[in-house]
Amino acid sequence: MHQDINKLFQGLWDDYIKITPSASKIHQLLEAKTGMPDIINDHIALRTFNLESVNLNKLAAHFLALGYEQKGDYDFATKKLTAQHFEHPDRKQPKVFISELRVDELSETAQEIINKMVSSIDPQAIESDNFLYSGTHWVVSHDDYKTLLAESEYAAWMAAWGYRANHFTVSVNNFAVGVNHLNRIDDLTDVNDILKQAGFKLNTSGGEIKGGEDVCLAQSSTMADSSEVVFADSTVSIPSCFYEFAQRYKMVNGEYYQGFVAASADKIFESTNAQ
Ligand code: NI
């Protein structure tokens, strides 16, 4: 496991932009538009299965070792997902959102495919520095991918992409401080407008902006890029990862809300749906 938070996030980012080139372009665009040299990452999201060897706790261990603490619990009944989020005592470090698919709620066929995938992971790899951005540890056929896709978009995404950041998230709040007045962008709506003008496609499931001031968190995201996946029998271009944008609001106690909103996250998951 990494001993250095910055190295872990750098490894995750470098891997992520390889299959999500639009995130890199948007990062540069927002830096140029806002005059902010450093975009703050609100959170990253990771996906896994609830199987003993690779479950949410196994991924979380990499962050607990770096001083992260477990905070919120979430349930997504329709998508068959359980999730938790983690925060670091140093508020400048990104929050981490980890979900796991409840494999036991899928069909026997899907369970067989997933069990076979996970059984081919070297147990030692799960604890190594780079596991969280190590990609797939298996080769599946395109047919198996399609079988999973018919039941769970999340399972199919995991089969194709494996262990890596599903998204990074631009903190919109960061733009409200320190920018000169002409460049002031302090609202998620402004960020969305910049992205659309530049030709990026936003996820409109549940509306372009999910949540808002009433739930202390407003979120939007791009639709995932497409990238080539080498299956056992063919190479196919499929949705990879997306970029998210989050604006946080103060709670009644005057502190900025740090959690997540299940109803919004439920729609954000759909950013990797095939278009
Ligand atoms: Ni997110």
PDB file of C-alpha atoms and ligand atoms in Angstrom:
ATOM      1  CA  MET A   1       0.000   0.000   0.000  1.00  0.00           C
ATOM      2  CA  HIS A   2       1.123   3.559  -0.656  1.00  0.00           C
ATOM      3  CA  GLN A   3       2.660   5.478   2.229  1.00  0.00           C
ATOM      4  CA  ASP A   4       2.147   8.776   0.414  1.00  0.00           C
ATOM      5  CA  ILE A   5      -1.325  10.156  -0.370  1.00  0.00           C
ATOM      6  CA  ASN A   6      -0.072  12.322  -3.222  1.00  0.00           C
ATOM      7  CA  LYS A   7       1.617   9.385  -4.939  1.00  0.00           C
ATOM      8  CA  LEU A   8      -1.566   7.323  -4.694  1.00  0.00           C
ATOM      9  CA  PHE A   9      -3.716  10.077  -6.230  1.00  0.00           C
ATOM     10  CA  GLN A  10      -1.105  10.807  -8.900  1.00  0.00           C
ATOM     11  CA  GLY A  11      -1.107   7.113  -9.862  1.00  0.00           C
ATOM     12  CA  LEU A  12      -4.916   7.102 -10.001  1.00  0.00           C
ATOM     13  CA  TRP A  13      -5.020  10.311 -12.087  1.00  0.00           C
ATOM     14  CA  ASP A  14      -2.341   9.218 -14.587  1.00  0.00           C
ATOM     15  CA  ASP A  15      -4.200   5.960 -15.200  1.00  0.00           C
ATOM     16  CA  TYR A  16      -7.595   7.717 -15.381  1.00  0.00           C
ATOM     17  CA  ILE A  17      -6.649  10.293 -18.046  1.00  0.00           C
ATOM     18  CA  LYS A  18      -5.204   7.577 -20.288  1.00  0.00           C
ATOM     19  CA  ILE A  19      -8.738   6.291 -20.920  1.00  0.00           C
ATOM     20  CA  THR A  20     -10.500   9.610 -20.164  1.00  0.00           C
ATOM     21  CA  PRO A  21      -8.683  12.183 -22.306  1.00  0.00           C
ATOM     22  CA  SER A  22     -11.597  14.636 -22.040  1.00  0.00           C
ATOM     23  CA  ALA A  23     -10.928  14.981 -18.275  1.00  0.00           C
ATOM     24  CA  SER A  24      -7.451  16.219 -19.010  1.00  0.00           C
ATOM     25  CA  LYS A  25      -8.801  18.691 -21.595  1.00  0.00           C
ATOM     26  CA  ILE A  26     -11.512  19.957 -19.210  1.00  0.00           C
ATOM     27  CA  HIS A  27      -8.951  20.327 -16.429  1.00  0.00           C
ATOM     28  CA  GLN A  28      -6.854  22.598 -18.667  1.00  0.00           C
ATOM     29  CA  LEU A  29      -9.921  24.492 -19.928  1.00  0.00           C
ATOM     30  CA  LEU A  30     -11.142  25.276 -16.390  1.00  0.00           C
ATOM     31  CA  GLU A  31      -7.669  26.323 -15.259  1.00  0.00           C
ATOM     32  CA  ALA A  32      -7.465  28.721 -18.196  1.00  0.00           C
ATOM     33  CA  LYS A  33     -11.025  30.104 -17.750  1.00  0.00           C
ATOM     34  CA  THR A  34     -10.790  30.610 -13.999  1.00  0.00           C
ATOM     35  CA  GLY A  35      -7.163  31.585 -13.625  1.00  0.00           C
ATOM     36  CA  MET A  36      -6.888  28.959 -10.882  1.00  0.00           C
ATOM     37  CA  PRO A  37      -3.556  27.147 -11.126  1.00  0.00           C
ATOM     38  CA  ASP A  38      -4.696  24.216  -9.015  1.00  0.00           C
ATOM     39  CA  ILE A  39      -8.077  22.610  -9.354  1.00  0.00           C
ATOM     40  CA  ILE A  40      -9.129  20.962  -6.111  1.00  0.00           C
ATOM     41  CA  ASN A  41     -10.356  17.380  -6.386  1.00  0.00           C
ATOM     42  CA  ASP A  42     -13.554  17.002  -4.318  1.00  0.00           C
ATOM     43  CA  HIS A  43     -13.570  13.206  -4.462  1.00  0.00           C
ATOM     44  CA  ILE A  44     -12.811  10.120  -6.480  1.00  0.00           C
ATOM     45  CA  ALA A  45     -15.016   7.060  -6.838  1.00  0.00           C
ATOM     46  CA  LEU A  46     -13.959   3.415  -6.950  1.00  0.00           C
ATOM     47  CA  ARG A  47     -15.992   0.333  -7.811  1.00  0.00           C
ATOM     48  CA  THR A  48     -15.705  -3.304  -6.742  1.00  0.00           C
ATOM     49  CA  PHE A  49     -17.648  -6.481  -5.956  1.00  0.00           C
ATOM     50  CA  ASN A  50     -18.829  -7.593  -2.489  1.00  0.00           C
ATOM     51  CA  LEU A  51     -16.768 -10.804  -2.780  1.00  0.00           C
ATOM     52  CA  GLU A  52     -14.591 -11.436   0.273  1.00  0.00           C
ATOM     53  CA  SER A  53     -11.175 -11.031  -1.405  1.00  0.00           C
ATOM     54  CA  VAL A  54     -11.886  -7.687  -3.118  1.00  0.00           C
ATOM     55  CA  ASN A  55     -14.807  -6.133  -1.241  1.00  0.00           C
ATOM     56  CA  LEU A  56     -15.257  -2.506  -0.232  1.00  0.00           C
ATOM     57  CA  ASN A  57     -13.202  -3.042   2.938  1.00  0.00           C
ATOM     58  CA  LYS A  58     -10.229  -4.338   0.932  1.00  0.00           C
ATOM     59  CA  LEU A  59     -10.188  -1.177  -1.172  1.00  0.00           C
ATOM     60  CA  ALA A  60     -10.825   1.027   1.858  1.00  0.00           C
ATOM     61  CA  ALA A  61      -7.785  -0.459   3.624  1.00  0.00           C
ATOM     62  CA  HIS A  62      -5.549   1.458   1.202  1.00  0.00           C
ATOM     63  CA  PHE A  63      -7.079   4.731   2.432  1.00  0.00           C
ATOM     64  CA  LEU A  64      -7.404   3.831   6.130  1.00  0.00           C
ATOM     65  CA  ALA A  65      -3.636   3.175   6.086  1.00  0.00           C
ATOM     66  CA  LEU A  66      -3.191   6.802   4.965  1.00  0.00           C
ATOM     67  CA  GLY A  67      -5.292   8.234   7.802  1.00  0.00           C
ATOM     68  CA  TYR A  68      -8.688   8.292   6.105  1.00  0.00           C
ATOM     69  CA  GLU A  69     -11.790   7.710   8.249  1.00  0.00           C
ATOM     70  CA  GLN A  70     -15.042   6.008   7.322  1.00  0.00           C
ATOM     71  CA  LYS A  71     -18.023   8.408   7.252  1.00  0.00           C
ATOM     72  CA  GLY A  72     -21.310   7.901   5.350  1.00  0.00           C
ATOM     73  CA  ASP A  73     -23.112   4.646   4.407  1.00  0.00           C
ATOM     74  CA  TYR A  74     -25.254   4.403   1.270  1.00  0.00           C
ATOM     75  CA  ASP A  75     -27.554   1.848  -0.346  1.00  0.00           C
ATOM     76  CA  PHE A  76     -28.644   1.750  -3.990  1.00  0.00           C
ATOM     77  CA  ALA A  77     -31.341  -0.927  -4.053  1.00  0.00           C
ATOM     78  CA  THR A  78     -32.126  -0.916  -7.792  1.00  0.00           C
ATOM     79  CA  LYS A  79     -28.475  -0.992  -8.814  1.00  0.00           C
ATOM     80  CA  LYS A  80     -27.713  -3.589  -6.073  1.00  0.00           C
ATOM     81  CA  LEU A  81     -24.910  -1.477  -4.632  1.00  0.00           C
ATOM     82  CA  THR A  82     -23.640  -0.702  -1.158  1.00  0.00           C
ATOM     83  CA  ALA A  83     -21.303   2.267  -0.686  1.00  0.00           C
ATOM     84  CA  GLN A  84     -19.338   4.188   1.916  1.00  0.00           C
ATOM     85  CA  HIS A  85     -17.414   7.421   1.822  1.00  0.00           C
ATOM     86  CA  PHE A  86     -14.139   8.258   3.529  1.00  0.00           C
ATOM     87  CA  GLU A  87     -12.611  11.562   4.588  1.00  0.00           C
ATOM     88  CA  HIS A  88      -9.103  12.574   5.559  1.00  0.00           C
ATOM     89  CA  PRO A  89      -8.550  14.823   8.607  1.00  0.00           C
ATOM     90  CA  ASP A  90      -6.712  17.155   6.209  1.00  0.00           C
ATOM     91  CA  ARG A  91      -9.724  18.678   4.405  1.00  0.00           C
ATOM     92  CA  LYS A  92      -7.600  19.495   1.355  1.00  0.00           C
ATOM     93  CA  GLN A  93      -7.328  15.786   0.548  1.00  0.00           C
ATOM     94  CA  PRO A  94     -10.058  14.371  -1.691  1.00  0.00           C
ATOM     95  CA  LYS A  95     -12.929  12.425  -0.223  1.00  0.00           C
ATOM     96  CA  VAL A  96     -13.198   8.821  -1.417  1.00  0.00           C
ATOM     97  CA  PHE A  97     -16.465   7.141  -2.439  1.00  0.00           C
ATOM     98  CA  ILE A  98     -16.270   3.337  -2.688  1.00  0.00           C
ATOM     99  CA  SER A  99     -19.145   1.155  -3.851  1.00  0.00           C
ATOM    100  CA  GLU A 100     -19.494  -2.626  -4.121  1.00  0.00           C
ATOM    101  CA  LEU A 101     -21.904  -4.653  -6.239  1.00  0.00           C
ATOM    102  CA  ARG A 102     -23.930  -7.223  -4.305  1.00  0.00           C
ATOM    103  CA  VAL A 103     -23.010 -10.118  -6.600  1.00  0.00           C
ATOM    104  CA  ASP A 104     -25.289 -12.545  -4.731  1.00  0.00           C
ATOM    105  CA  GLU A 105     -28.306 -10.574  -6.004  1.00  0.00           C
ATOM    106  CA  LEU A 106     -27.413 -11.274  -9.668  1.00  0.00           C
ATOM    107  CA  SER A 107     -28.310 -14.336 -11.779  1.00  0.00           C
ATOM    108  CA  GLU A 108     -26.298 -17.568 -11.464  1.00  0.00           C
ATOM    109  CA  THR A 109     -24.760 -16.925 -14.893  1.00  0.00           C
ATOM    110  CA  ALA A 110     -23.581 -13.435 -13.975  1.00  0.00           C
ATOM    111  CA  GLN A 111     -22.254 -14.702 -10.643  1.00  0.00           C
ATOM    112  CA  GLU A 112     -20.230 -17.381 -12.426  1.00  0.00           C
ATOM    113  CA  ILE A 113     -18.611 -14.856 -14.760  1.00  0.00           C
ATOM    114  CA  ILE A 114     -17.740 -12.511 -11.891  1.00  0.00           C
ATOM    115  CA  ASN A 115     -16.453 -15.264  -9.598  1.00  0.00           C
ATOM    116  CA  LYS A 116     -14.172 -16.467 -12.379  1.00  0.00           C
ATOM    117  CA  MET A 117     -12.839 -12.951 -12.970  1.00  0.00           C
ATOM    118  CA  VAL A 118     -12.120 -12.311  -9.298  1.00  0.00           C
ATOM    119  CA  SER A 119     -10.542 -15.757  -8.739  1.00  0.00           C
ATOM    120  CA  SER A 120      -7.846 -14.882 -11.273  1.00  0.00           C
ATOM    121  CA  ILE A 121      -6.552 -11.974  -9.154  1.00  0.00           C
ATOM    122  CA  ASP A 122      -3.273 -12.745  -7.375  1.00  0.00           C
ATOM    123  CA  PRO A 123      -4.165 -12.201  -3.668  1.00  0.00           C
ATOM    124  CA  GLN A 124      -0.891 -10.334  -3.138  1.00  0.00           C
ATOM    125  CA  ALA A 125      -1.803  -7.822  -5.852  1.00  0.00           C
ATOM    126  CA  ILE A 126      -4.775  -6.650  -3.783  1.00  0.00           C
ATOM    127  CA  GLU A 127      -2.472  -5.147  -1.167  1.00  0.00           C
ATOM    128  CA  SER A 128       0.169  -3.786  -3.505  1.00  0.00           C
ATOM    129  CA  ASP A 129       0.744  -0.040  -4.030  1.00  0.00           C
ATOM    130  CA  ASN A 130      -0.851   0.108  -7.448  1.00  0.00           C
ATOM    131  CA  PHE A 131      -3.868  -2.168  -6.950  1.00  0.00           C
ATOM    132  CA  LEU A 132      -6.356   0.715  -7.014  1.00  0.00           C
ATOM    133  CA  TYR A 133      -5.201   1.614 -10.538  1.00  0.00           C
ATOM    134  CA  SER A 134      -4.203  -1.841 -11.768  1.00  0.00           C
ATOM    135  CA  GLY A 135      -7.114  -2.297 -14.192  1.00  0.00           C
ATOM    136  CA  THR A 136      -8.342  -5.795 -15.022  1.00  0.00           C
ATOM    137  CA  HIS A 137      -6.724  -8.999 -13.782  1.00  0.00           C
ATOM    138  CA  TRP A 138      -8.737 -11.176 -16.174  1.00  0.00           C
ATOM    139  CA  VAL A 139      -9.727 -11.546 -19.803  1.00  0.00           C
ATOM    140  CA  VAL A 140     -13.434 -11.903 -20.541  1.00  0.00           C
ATOM    141  CA  SER A 141     -15.167 -12.555 -23.843  1.00  0.00           C
ATOM    142  CA  HIS A 142     -17.287  -9.848 -25.427  1.00  0.00           C
ATOM    143  CA  ASP A 143     -20.275 -12.187 -24.976  1.00  0.00           C
ATOM    144  CA  ASP A 144     -19.649 -12.375 -21.229  1.00  0.00           C
ATOM    145  CA  TYR A 145     -19.407  -8.578 -21.162  1.00  0.00           C
ATOM    146  CA  LYS A 146     -22.782  -8.344 -22.924  1.00  0.00           C
ATOM    147  CA  THR A 147     -24.328 -10.914 -20.564  1.00  0.00           C
ATOM    148  CA  LEU A 148     -23.263  -8.764 -17.604  1.00  0.00           C
ATOM    149  CA  LEU A 149     -24.385  -5.560 -19.346  1.00  0.00           C
ATOM    150  CA  ALA A 150     -27.906  -6.926 -19.739  1.00  0.00           C
ATOM    151  CA  GLU A 151     -28.130  -7.308 -15.958  1.00  0.00           C
ATOM    152  CA  SER A 152     -25.874  -4.666 -14.483  1.00  0.00           C
ATOM    153  CA  GLU A 153     -24.105  -1.830 -16.274  1.00  0.00           C
ATOM    154  CA  TYR A 154     -21.833  -1.622 -13.222  1.00  0.00           C
ATOM    155  CA  ALA A 155     -20.783  -5.292 -13.486  1.00  0.00           C
ATOM    156  CA  ALA A 156     -20.040  -4.874 -17.200  1.00  0.00           C
ATOM    157  CA  TRP A 157     -17.973  -1.745 -16.535  1.00  0.00           C
ATOM    158  CA  MET A 158     -15.935  -3.639 -13.932  1.00  0.00           C
ATOM    159  CA  ALA A 159     -15.400  -6.557 -16.342  1.00  0.00           C
ATOM    160  CA  ALA A 160     -14.051  -4.158 -18.971  1.00  0.00           C
ATOM    161  CA  TRP A 161     -12.074  -1.703 -16.827  1.00  0.00           C
ATOM    162  CA  GLY A 162     -11.343  -3.339 -13.475  1.00  0.00           C
ATOM    163  CA  TYR A 163      -9.671  -1.465 -10.654  1.00  0.00           C
ATOM    164  CA  ARG A 164      -9.165   2.246 -11.348  1.00  0.00           C
ATOM    165  CA  ALA A 165     -10.813   5.586 -10.564  1.00  0.00           C
ATOM    166  CA  ASN A 166     -14.283   5.634 -12.091  1.00  0.00           C
ATOM    167  CA  HIS A 167     -14.213   9.439 -11.874  1.00  0.00           C
ATOM    168  CA  PHE A 168     -12.417  12.428 -10.424  1.00  0.00           C
ATOM    169  CA  THR A 169     -14.425  15.482  -9.359  1.00  0.00           C
ATOM    170  CA  VAL A 170     -13.733  19.182  -9.765  1.00  0.00           C
ATOM    171  CA  SER A 171     -14.567  21.200  -6.643  1.00  0.00           C
ATOM    172  CA  VAL A 172     -16.569  24.167  -7.925  1.00  0.00           C
ATOM    173  CA  ASN A 173     -16.335  25.891  -4.529  1.00  0.00           C
ATOM    174  CA  ASN A 174     -12.654  26.361  -5.145  1.00  0.00           C
ATOM    175  CA  PHE A 175     -13.427  28.788  -7.978  1.00  0.00           C
ATOM    176  CA  ALA A 176     -15.380  31.101  -5.668  1.00  0.00           C
ATOM    177  CA  VAL A 177     -12.222  32.131  -3.836  1.00  0.00           C
ATOM    178  CA  GLY A 178      -9.156  33.814  -5.166  1.00  0.00           C
ATOM    179  CA  VAL A 179     -10.235  34.401  -8.751  1.00  0.00           C
ATOM    180  CA  ASN A 180     -10.322  37.891 -10.141  1.00  0.00           C
ATOM    181  CA  HIS A 181     -13.759  39.404 -10.552  1.00  0.00           C
ATOM    182  CA  LEU A 182     -13.985  39.160 -14.325  1.00  0.00           C
ATOM    183  CA  ASN A 183     -13.197  35.490 -14.256  1.00  0.00           C
ATOM    184  CA  ARG A 184     -15.530  34.729 -11.361  1.00  0.00           C
ATOM    185  CA  ILE A 185     -17.131  31.337 -11.781  1.00  0.00           C
ATOM    186  CA  ASP A 186     -18.740  30.352  -8.530  1.00  0.00           C
ATOM    187  CA  ASP A 187     -21.702  28.334  -9.582  1.00  0.00           C
ATOM    188  CA  LEU A 188     -22.095  24.868 -11.060  1.00  0.00           C
ATOM    189  CA  THR A 189     -24.357  26.343 -13.763  1.00  0.00           C
ATOM    190  CA  ASP A 190     -21.434  28.497 -14.987  1.00  0.00           C
ATOM    191  CA  VAL A 191     -19.150  25.463 -15.146  1.00  0.00           C
ATOM    192  CA  ASN A 192     -21.758  23.467 -17.068  1.00  0.00           C
ATOM    193  CA  ASP A 193     -22.154  26.343 -19.560  1.00  0.00           C
ATOM    194  CA  ILE A 194     -18.387  26.468 -20.170  1.00  0.00           C
ATOM    195  CA  LEU A 195     -18.310  22.714 -20.784  1.00  0.00           C
ATOM    196  CA  LYS A 196     -21.270  22.731 -23.170  1.00  0.00           C
ATOM    197  CA  GLN A 197     -19.870  25.696 -25.118  1.00  0.00           C
ATOM    198  CA  ALA A 198     -16.655  23.723 -25.527  1.00  0.00           C
ATOM    199  CA  GLY A 199     -18.655  20.780 -26.887  1.00  0.00           C
ATOM    200  CA  PHE A 200     -18.561  18.363 -23.953  1.00  0.00           C
ATOM    201  CA  LYS A 201     -21.611  16.165 -23.401  1.00  0.00           C
ATOM    202  CA  LEU A 202     -23.185  16.235 -19.936  1.00  0.00           C
ATOM    203  CA  ASN A 203     -25.142  13.470 -18.221  1.00  0.00           C
ATOM    204  CA  THR A 204     -28.785  14.590 -18.276  1.00  0.00           C
ATOM    205  CA  SER A 205     -30.271  11.651 -16.328  1.00  0.00           C
ATOM    206  CA  GLY A 206     -32.262  13.277 -13.528  1.00  0.00           C
ATOM    207  CA  GLY A 207     -31.428  16.718 -15.000  1.00  0.00           C
ATOM    208  CA  GLU A 208     -28.076  18.291 -15.778  1.00  0.00           C
ATOM    209  CA  ILE A 209     -27.657  19.257 -12.114  1.00  0.00           C
ATOM    210  CA  LYS A 210     -28.378  16.598  -9.512  1.00  0.00           C
ATOM    211  CA  GLY A 211     -29.276  17.858  -6.040  1.00  0.00           C
ATOM    212  CA  GLY A 212     -28.830  21.505  -5.093  1.00  0.00           C
ATOM    213  CA  GLU A 213     -28.715  23.885  -2.147  1.00  0.00           C
ATOM    214  CA  ASP A 214     -31.642  22.100  -0.426  1.00  0.00           C
ATOM    215  CA  VAL A 215     -29.504  18.943  -0.001  1.00  0.00           C
ATOM    216  CA  CYS A 216     -26.260  20.954   0.388  1.00  0.00           C
ATOM    217  CA  LEU A 217     -24.661  19.318  -2.666  1.00  0.00           C
ATOM    218  CA  ALA A 218     -25.095  20.012  -6.384  1.00  0.00           C
ATOM    219  CA  GLN A 219     -23.403  17.687  -8.880  1.00  0.00           C
ATOM    220  CA  SER A 220     -23.047  17.329 -12.624  1.00  0.00           C
ATOM    221  CA  SER A 221     -20.886  15.119 -14.807  1.00  0.00           C
ATOM    222  CA  THR A 222     -19.801  14.501 -18.354  1.00  0.00           C
ATOM    223  CA  MET A 223     -20.873  11.331 -20.136  1.00  0.00           C
ATOM    224  CA  ALA A 224     -18.007   8.842 -20.076  1.00  0.00           C
ATOM    225  CA  ASP A 225     -15.414   8.864 -22.846  1.00  0.00           C
ATOM    226  CA  SER A 226     -15.132   5.792 -25.063  1.00  0.00           C
ATOM    227  CA  SER A 227     -12.004   3.721 -25.152  1.00  0.00           C
ATOM    228  CA  GLU A 228     -10.961   0.405 -26.633  1.00  0.00           C
ATOM    229  CA  VAL A 229     -11.129  -2.764 -24.562  1.00  0.00           C
ATOM    230  CA  VAL A 230      -9.375  -5.947 -25.625  1.00  0.00           C
ATOM    231  CA  PHE A 231     -11.756  -8.835 -24.999  1.00  0.00           C
ATOM    232  CA  ALA A 232     -10.768 -12.488 -25.447  1.00  0.00           C
ATOM    233  CA  ASP A 233     -12.252 -12.558 -28.937  1.00  0.00           C
ATOM    234  CA  SER A 234     -12.445  -8.935 -30.119  1.00  0.00           C
ATOM    235  CA  THR A 235     -11.490  -5.320 -29.437  1.00  0.00           C
ATOM    236  CA  VAL A 236     -14.452  -3.040 -28.806  1.00  0.00           C
ATOM    237  CA  SER A 237     -14.831   0.639 -27.987  1.00  0.00           C
ATOM    238  CA  ILE A 238     -16.977   1.080 -24.875  1.00  0.00           C
ATOM    239  CA  PRO A 239     -17.686   3.793 -22.232  1.00  0.00           C
ATOM    240  CA  SER A 240     -14.700   4.300 -19.915  1.00  0.00           C
ATOM    241  CA  CYS A 241     -14.691   7.024 -17.248  1.00  0.00           C
ATOM    242  CA  PHE A 242     -16.217  10.481 -16.757  1.00  0.00           C
ATOM    243  CA  TYR A 243     -15.449  13.755 -14.982  1.00  0.00           C
ATOM    244  CA  GLU A 244     -17.687  15.098 -12.228  1.00  0.00           C
ATOM    245  CA  PHE A 245     -18.279  18.633 -10.854  1.00  0.00           C
ATOM    246  CA  ALA A 246     -19.458  19.308  -7.310  1.00  0.00           C
ATOM    247  CA  GLN A 247     -20.619  22.419  -5.505  1.00  0.00           C
ATOM    248  CA  ARG A 248     -21.066  22.105  -1.744  1.00  0.00           C
ATOM    249  CA  TYR A 249     -23.278  24.305   0.436  1.00  0.00           C
ATOM    250  CA  LYS A 250     -23.204  25.202   4.119  1.00  0.00           C
ATOM    251  CA  MET A 251     -25.390  23.251   6.532  1.00  0.00           C
ATOM    252  CA  VAL A 252     -27.384  24.999   9.299  1.00  0.00           C
ATOM    253  CA  ASN A 253     -24.337  24.703  11.583  1.00  0.00           C
ATOM    254  CA  GLY A 254     -22.351  26.867   9.144  1.00  0.00           C
ATOM    255  CA  GLU A 255     -20.063  24.064   7.981  1.00  0.00           C
ATOM    256  CA  TYR A 256     -19.882  22.854   4.411  1.00  0.00           C
ATOM    257  CA  TYR A 257     -21.610  19.509   3.863  1.00  0.00           C
ATOM    258  CA  GLN A 258     -19.020  16.782   3.189  1.00  0.00           C
ATOM    259  CA  GLY A 259     -21.261  13.790   2.487  1.00  0.00           C
ATOM    260  CA  PHE A 260     -23.013  12.462  -0.594  1.00  0.00           C
ATOM    261  CA  VAL A 261     -26.662  12.383  -1.658  1.00  0.00           C
ATOM    262  CA  ALA A 262     -27.848   8.893  -2.616  1.00  0.00           C
ATOM    263  CA  ALA A 263     -30.548  10.099  -5.043  1.00  0.00           C
ATOM    264  CA  SER A 264     -27.956  12.161  -6.957  1.00  0.00           C
ATOM    265  CA  ALA A 265     -25.240   9.496  -6.899  1.00  0.00           C
ATOM    266  CA  ASP A 266     -27.796   7.041  -8.281  1.00  0.00           C
ATOM    267  CA  LYS A 267     -28.042   9.182 -11.445  1.00  0.00           C
ATOM    268  CA  ILE A 268     -24.291   9.911 -11.595  1.00  0.00           C
ATOM    269  CA  PHE A 269     -23.669   6.136 -11.860  1.00  0.00           C
ATOM    270  CA  GLU A 270     -25.464   6.317 -15.223  1.00  0.00           C
ATOM    271  CA  SER A 271     -22.656   8.427 -16.717  1.00  0.00           C
ATOM    272  CA  THR A 272     -21.001   5.198 -17.895  1.00  0.00           C
ATOM    273  CA  ASN A 273     -24.140   3.950 -19.678  1.00  0.00           C
ATOM    274  CA  ALA A 274     -23.678   3.306 -23.385  1.00  0.00           C
ATOM    275  CA  GLN A 275     -25.085   6.334 -25.242  1.00  0.00           C
TER     276      GLN A 275
HETATM  277 NI    NI B   1     -18.876  11.287  -7.562  1.00  0.00          NI
END
